Short mmCIF file of C-alpha atoms in Angstrom, two decimals:
data_model
loop_
_atom_site.label_atom_id
_atom_site.label_comp_id
_atom_site.label_asym_id
_atom_site.label_seq_id
_atom_site.Cartn_x
_atom_site.Cartn_y
_atom_site.Cartn_z
CA MET N 12 -13.64 54.09 74.55
CA CYS N 13 -10.61 55.55 72.85
CA GLY N 14 -9.02 55.10 69.28
CA ILE N 15 -5.38 54.38 68.51
CA ILE N 16 -3.39 54.31 65.27
CA GLY N 17 0.19 53.39 64.61
CA ILE N 18 2.32 53.56 61.44
CA THR N 19 5.83 52.46 60.38
CA SER N 20 6.91 53.35 57.09
CA ASN N 21 9.58 54.65 54.68
CA LYS N 22 8.23 57.96 54.07
CA PRO N 23 6.66 60.71 56.84
CA VAL N 24 3.65 59.42 58.48
CA SER N 25 2.05 62.44 60.35
CA SER N 26 -0.44 63.19 57.85
CA ALA N 27 -1.55 59.48 57.40
CA ILE N 28 -2.02 59.42 61.17
CA ILE N 29 -4.23 62.39 61.22
CA ASN N 30 -6.48 61.10 58.58
CA SER N 31 -6.65 57.59 60.33
CA LEU N 32 -7.82 59.44 63.70
CA ARG N 33 -10.52 61.35 61.80
CA LYS N 34 -11.82 57.87 61.09
CA LEU N 35 -11.59 56.91 64.89
CA GLU N 36 -13.59 60.08 66.01
CA TYR N 37 -16.43 57.89 66.73
CA ARG N 38 -14.43 55.97 69.69
CA GLY N 39 -13.49 59.66 71.34
CA TYR N 40 -13.26 63.19 70.70
CA ASP N 41 -12.47 64.97 73.99
CA SER N 42 -8.61 65.20 72.91
CA ALA N 43 -6.05 63.89 70.10
CA GLY N 44 -2.46 63.64 69.94
CA ILE N 45 0.38 62.02 67.98
CA SER N 46 3.96 61.16 68.52
CA THR N 47 6.68 60.47 65.84
CA LEU N 48 10.20 59.41 66.27
CA SER N 49 12.98 61.59 64.33
CA ASP N 50 16.49 62.41 64.50
CA GLY N 51 16.72 60.31 67.66
CA PHE N 52 13.87 61.82 69.77
CA ILE N 53 10.33 61.55 70.49
CA ASN N 54 8.05 64.48 69.09
CA GLU N 55 4.79 64.66 70.52
CA VAL N 56 1.89 67.09 69.82
CA LYS N 57 -1.46 67.01 71.68
CA SER N 58 -4.62 69.17 71.71
CA GLU N 59 -7.92 69.42 73.53
CA GLY N 60 -11.07 68.78 71.57
CA ARG N 61 -11.22 67.42 68.35
CA VAL N 62 -8.76 66.22 65.44
CA ASP N 63 -9.47 69.38 63.72
CA ASN N 64 -7.69 71.13 66.75
CA LEU N 65 -4.74 68.84 66.56
CA GLU N 66 -4.38 69.34 62.77
CA LYS N 67 -4.33 73.27 62.99
CA ASN N 68 -1.55 72.94 65.61
CA PRO N 69 1.39 74.57 63.84
CA ALA N 70 3.88 71.77 65.46
CA ILE N 71 2.17 69.39 63.17
CA LYS N 72 3.20 71.09 59.98
CA SER N 73 6.75 70.49 60.77
CA MET N 74 6.52 67.10 62.37
CA GLU N 75 8.74 64.49 60.73
CA GLY N 76 9.26 60.70 61.19
CA SER N 77 8.67 57.51 59.33
CA VAL N 78 7.38 56.02 62.63
CA GLY N 79 4.46 57.42 64.71
CA ILE N 80 1.52 56.70 66.85
CA GLY N 81 -1.82 58.75 67.33
CA HIS N 82 -4.90 58.61 69.64
CA VAL N 83 -8.33 59.95 70.19
CA ARG N 84 -9.40 60.30 73.83
CA TRP N 85 -12.90 59.45 75.61
CA ALA N 86 -11.76 60.88 79.09
CA THR N 87 -11.82 58.17 82.03
CA HIS N 88 -8.93 59.08 84.07
CA GLY N 89 -8.29 62.61 84.32
CA ILE N 90 -10.45 65.54 82.93
CA PRO N 91 -10.27 66.36 79.19
CA ASN N 92 -7.38 68.65 78.57
CA THR N 93 -4.01 68.86 76.64
CA ILE N 94 -1.95 67.53 79.54
CA ASN N 95 -4.05 64.20 79.82
CA ALA N 96 -4.24 63.65 76.16
CA HIS N 97 -2.27 60.69 74.79
CA PRO N 98 0.11 59.70 73.80
CA HIS N 99 1.96 59.96 77.06
CA SER N 100 5.80 59.87 76.70
CA SER N 101 9.09 59.71 78.70
CA GLU N 102 12.50 60.53 77.12
CA THR N 103 12.80 57.04 75.72
CA VAL N 104 9.21 55.60 75.41
CA SER N 105 5.74 57.06 74.12
CA VAL N 106 2.26 55.16 74.39
CA VAL N 107 -1.17 55.33 73.40
CA HIS N 108 -3.95 53.34 75.06
CA ASN N 109 -7.60 52.49 74.93
CA GLY N 110 -8.86 50.73 77.93
CA ILE N 111 -8.63 50.74 81.72
CA ILE N 112 -5.46 50.17 84.03
CA GLU N 113 -7.31 48.86 87.33
CA ASN N 114 -4.17 48.75 89.58
CA SER N 115 -2.87 52.18 88.13
CA ALA N 116 -2.75 53.78 91.60
CA ILE N 117 -0.93 50.99 93.29
CA LEU N 118 1.62 51.22 90.38
CA LYS N 119 2.05 54.51 90.50
CA LYS N 120 2.90 54.67 94.20
CA SER N 121 5.26 52.29 93.76
CA LEU N 122 7.06 54.25 90.97
CA ILE N 123 7.08 57.38 92.48
CA THR N 124 9.22 55.75 95.25
CA LYS N 125 11.73 54.93 92.21
CA GLY N 126 12.10 58.56 91.66
CA HIS N 127 9.48 58.74 88.76
CA LYS N 128 7.41 62.06 88.22
CA PHE N 129 4.00 61.76 86.64
CA LYS N 130 2.70 64.76 84.79
CA SER N 131 -0.88 63.48 84.04
CA GLN N 132 -3.94 62.42 85.96
CA THR N 133 -4.42 59.47 83.78
CA ASP N 134 -3.73 55.52 84.65
CA THR N 135 -1.98 55.24 81.11
CA GLU N 136 1.01 57.10 82.30
CA VAL N 137 2.08 54.09 84.70
CA ILE N 138 2.66 52.13 81.72
CA VAL N 139 5.35 54.57 80.40
CA HIS N 140 6.95 54.64 83.63
CA LEU N 141 6.97 50.85 84.07
CA ILE N 142 8.44 50.23 80.54
CA THR N 143 11.09 53.02 80.90
CA GLU N 144 12.14 51.41 84.32
CA TYR N 145 12.11 47.90 82.66
CA LEU N 146 14.24 48.97 79.97
CA LYS N 147 17.08 49.90 82.54
CA GLU N 148 18.05 46.13 82.93
CA ASN N 149 16.09 44.48 80.02
CA ASP N 150 15.64 44.30 76.15
CA LEU N 151 12.68 45.34 74.73
CA LYS N 152 10.89 42.10 74.43
CA ASN N 153 11.46 41.53 78.04
CA SER N 154 10.44 44.75 79.12
CA ILE N 155 7.05 44.48 77.53
CA LEU N 156 6.31 40.97 79.01
CA LYS N 157 7.17 42.35 82.53
CA MET N 158 4.93 45.29 81.72
CA LEU N 159 2.12 43.18 80.54
CA LYS N 160 2.34 40.89 83.63
CA LYS N 161 2.21 43.69 86.08
CA ILE N 162 -0.56 45.64 84.65
CA GLN N 163 -4.35 44.87 85.35
CA GLY N 164 -7.33 45.74 83.26
CA SER N 165 -8.26 46.13 79.79
CA PHE N 166 -6.01 47.49 77.13
CA ALA N 167 -4.83 48.02 73.41
CA LEU N 168 -1.56 49.77 73.49
CA GLY N 169 0.85 51.28 70.55
CA ILE N 170 4.05 51.94 71.88
CA ILE N 171 7.31 53.55 70.28
CA PHE N 172 10.91 53.80 71.60
CA LYS N 173 13.38 56.36 71.10
CA ASN N 174 16.35 53.69 70.52
CA GLN N 175 13.97 51.55 68.36
CA PRO N 176 13.38 54.22 65.49
CA ASP N 177 11.97 51.29 63.27
CA LEU N 178 9.32 49.74 65.15
CA ILE N 179 6.13 49.71 67.09
CA VAL N 180 4.97 47.41 69.82
CA GLY N 181 1.23 46.72 69.87
CA ALA N 182 -0.27 44.61 72.77
CA ARG N 183 -4.03 43.74 73.69
CA ARG N 184 -6.07 42.41 76.70
CA GLY N 185 -9.62 43.15 76.29
CA SER N 186 -9.79 45.84 73.97
CA PRO N 187 -9.40 45.11 70.03
CA LEU N 188 -6.46 45.56 68.16
CA ALA N 189 -5.51 45.20 64.57
CA VAL N 190 -2.48 44.82 62.33
CA GLY N 191 -2.54 46.01 58.72
CA TYR N 192 -0.05 45.29 56.11
CA GLY N 193 1.00 47.52 53.27
CA PRO N 194 4.00 48.10 50.82
CA ASN N 195 7.08 49.27 52.57
CA GLU N 196 4.79 49.94 55.50
CA ASN N 197 2.89 48.25 58.13
CA TYR N 198 0.09 49.54 60.68
CA LEU N 199 -1.60 49.25 63.98
CA GLY N 200 -5.24 50.39 64.58
CA SER N 201 -8.27 49.95 66.64
CA ASP N 202 -10.34 48.55 64.11
CA SER N 203 -9.90 47.70 60.44
CA TYR N 204 -11.99 50.69 59.36
CA ALA N 205 -9.24 53.18 60.58
CA LEU N 206 -6.61 50.92 58.30
CA LYS N 207 -9.22 50.43 55.46
CA SER N 208 -8.06 53.29 53.45
CA MET N 209 -4.49 52.25 53.66
CA THR N 210 -4.74 48.37 53.12
CA ASN N 211 -7.43 45.65 52.99
CA LYS N 212 -4.97 43.05 54.48
CA ILE N 213 -5.46 42.63 58.32
CA SER N 214 -4.54 40.53 61.33
CA TYR N 215 -6.24 40.71 64.61
CA LEU N 216 -4.42 40.13 68.12
CA ASN N 217 -6.37 37.96 70.42
CA ASP N 218 -6.42 38.43 74.20
CA GLY N 219 -2.95 38.35 75.89
CA GLU N 220 -1.01 38.59 72.74
CA PHE N 221 1.58 41.19 71.64
CA CYS N 222 3.26 42.32 68.25
CA ILE N 223 6.35 43.99 67.22
CA VAL N 224 5.54 45.82 64.01
CA LYS N 225 8.27 46.93 61.27
CA LYS N 226 7.74 48.38 57.62
CA ASP N 227 8.75 45.12 56.00
CA GLU N 228 7.84 42.70 58.89
CA VAL N 229 5.52 41.99 61.79
CA GLU N 230 6.22 39.46 64.49
CA PHE N 231 3.22 38.23 66.97
CA PHE N 232 3.82 36.59 70.19
CA ASP N 233 1.83 34.91 72.97
CA GLU N 234 1.48 36.16 76.72
CA ASN N 235 4.56 33.96 77.28
CA GLY N 236 6.71 35.57 74.62
CA ASN N 237 6.38 32.59 72.21
CA LYS N 238 6.52 33.41 68.50
CA ILE N 239 3.05 32.48 66.80
CA ASN N 240 1.62 32.89 63.47
CA LYS N 241 -1.59 34.76 62.40
CA LYS N 242 -3.74 34.41 59.64
CA ILE N 243 -4.05 37.70 57.22
CA LEU N 244 -7.60 38.17 56.24
CA GLU N 245 -8.78 40.18 53.46
CA LEU N 246 -11.38 43.11 53.95
CA SER N 247 -14.33 43.32 51.65
CA SER N 248 -14.58 46.59 49.40
CA THR N 249 -17.99 47.71 51.18
CA GLU N 250 -17.34 50.95 52.90
CA GLN N 251 -19.13 51.63 56.03
CA SER N 252 -19.51 54.94 57.38
CA TYR N 253 -18.79 56.28 60.85
CA ASP N 254 -19.34 60.11 60.77
CA LYS N 255 -21.57 61.88 62.56
CA GLY N 256 -23.60 63.06 59.62
CA ASP N 257 -26.06 66.08 60.63
CA PHE N 258 -25.88 64.95 64.23
CA LYS N 259 -24.43 67.14 67.07
CA HIS N 260 -22.41 64.09 68.46
CA PHE N 261 -22.07 60.39 68.09
CA MET N 262 -24.33 59.33 70.90
CA ALA N 263 -27.18 61.21 69.45
CA LYS N 264 -26.56 59.59 66.21
CA GLU N 265 -26.42 55.93 67.83
CA ILE N 266 -29.55 56.56 69.98
CA GLU N 267 -31.53 57.66 66.71
CA GLU N 268 -29.96 54.56 64.70
CA GLN N 269 -31.41 52.10 67.36
CA PRO N 270 -34.51 50.99 65.94
CA PHE N 271 -32.95 50.65 62.66
CA THR N 272 -30.08 48.58 64.20
CA LEU N 273 -32.49 46.45 65.85
CA LYS N 274 -34.50 45.59 62.77
CA ASN N 275 -31.21 44.68 60.97
CA CYS N 276 -30.29 42.17 63.76
CA ILE N 277 -33.94 40.83 63.79
CA ASN N 278 -34.23 40.26 59.96
CA GLU N 279 -31.17 38.13 60.34
CA TYR N 280 -33.33 35.54 61.86
CA ILE N 281 -36.57 36.03 59.70
CA ASP N 282 -37.11 33.01 57.49
CA ASN N 283 -39.73 34.96 54.81
CA ILE N 284 -40.18 31.39 52.79
CA ASN N 285 -41.81 29.69 55.91
CA ASN N 286 -42.85 32.94 57.55
CA ASP N 287 -41.15 31.78 60.66
CA ILE N 288 -38.32 32.88 63.11
CA ASN N 289 -35.19 30.85 62.12
CA ILE N 290 -33.02 29.97 65.51
CA TYR N 291 -32.05 26.78 64.28
CA ASN N 292 -28.49 27.54 64.44
CA PHE N 293 -28.46 29.00 68.03
CA PRO N 294 -26.27 26.67 70.47
CA TRP N 295 -29.43 25.52 72.48
CA LYS N 296 -32.66 23.80 72.44
CA ASN N 297 -35.64 26.04 72.16
CA ASN N 298 -37.72 24.10 74.54
CA GLU N 299 -34.93 24.41 77.15
CA ILE N 300 -35.16 28.53 77.32
CA SER N 301 -37.53 29.35 80.08
CA SER N 302 -36.99 33.14 79.97
CA VAL N 303 -34.75 35.83 78.13
CA THR N 304 -33.11 38.67 79.73
CA LEU N 305 -31.81 41.88 78.01
CA ILE N 306 -29.06 43.49 79.58
CA GLY N 307 -27.75 47.04 78.07
#
């Protein structure tokens, strides 16, 4: 599990991306990175370890750009280091990814035969090279469609383009992705919690959908590239805490919280008035259940 964030705005975005990455650290803390667009170039800064290490990187302080993406990583393909940290970039495209590309090895071999050179051990880098290859003969939208049809597996993606300085592309299959709306800026994130400090207006992508996010508009598309409409939901003002507290890492915190979490889940179905278990809203008949299997 990893966390991604994207912001397109009318002002510099690097500090806001760093702040959002802190909220996403419960999704991964092996490495962190950020890419922005400025002066016609992709600026990329990555660090091994936690977001604190990224923020201490001297290059962050001088990082400009009103469009950017960020990532916190829980390593799957490739060891946790700076080279394997996201974003992954070519001269024209930069990508952050949560998920696993199952056919990355096959795609990588094919791309190498076409002259593409890979820097990392990650599955994500094939996405960068696929889009770079498709952009040679296609516009942005068709390049994204071709890439999405080519890759197999699960993903939530944030993508910026050297030649498209005002937008971020988001895409989802199997991994969560949300879009947030703000004044003169819009957002992309792995969950609403990462966006909540900036906006309470959210839309969620469904599987197979992608979006083009600009600072003053957002367009949504289905898996065939047809434009679709999305509901804008308003988040509650209730704050949830996703920090580690006094625990050494998030896994220890999650283990410790299991009894409390199970109790809360069970309490949803306790009828205190009739002293009974209320499962009447479940989509099955009780007398049809012969066994229950719990899978973790």
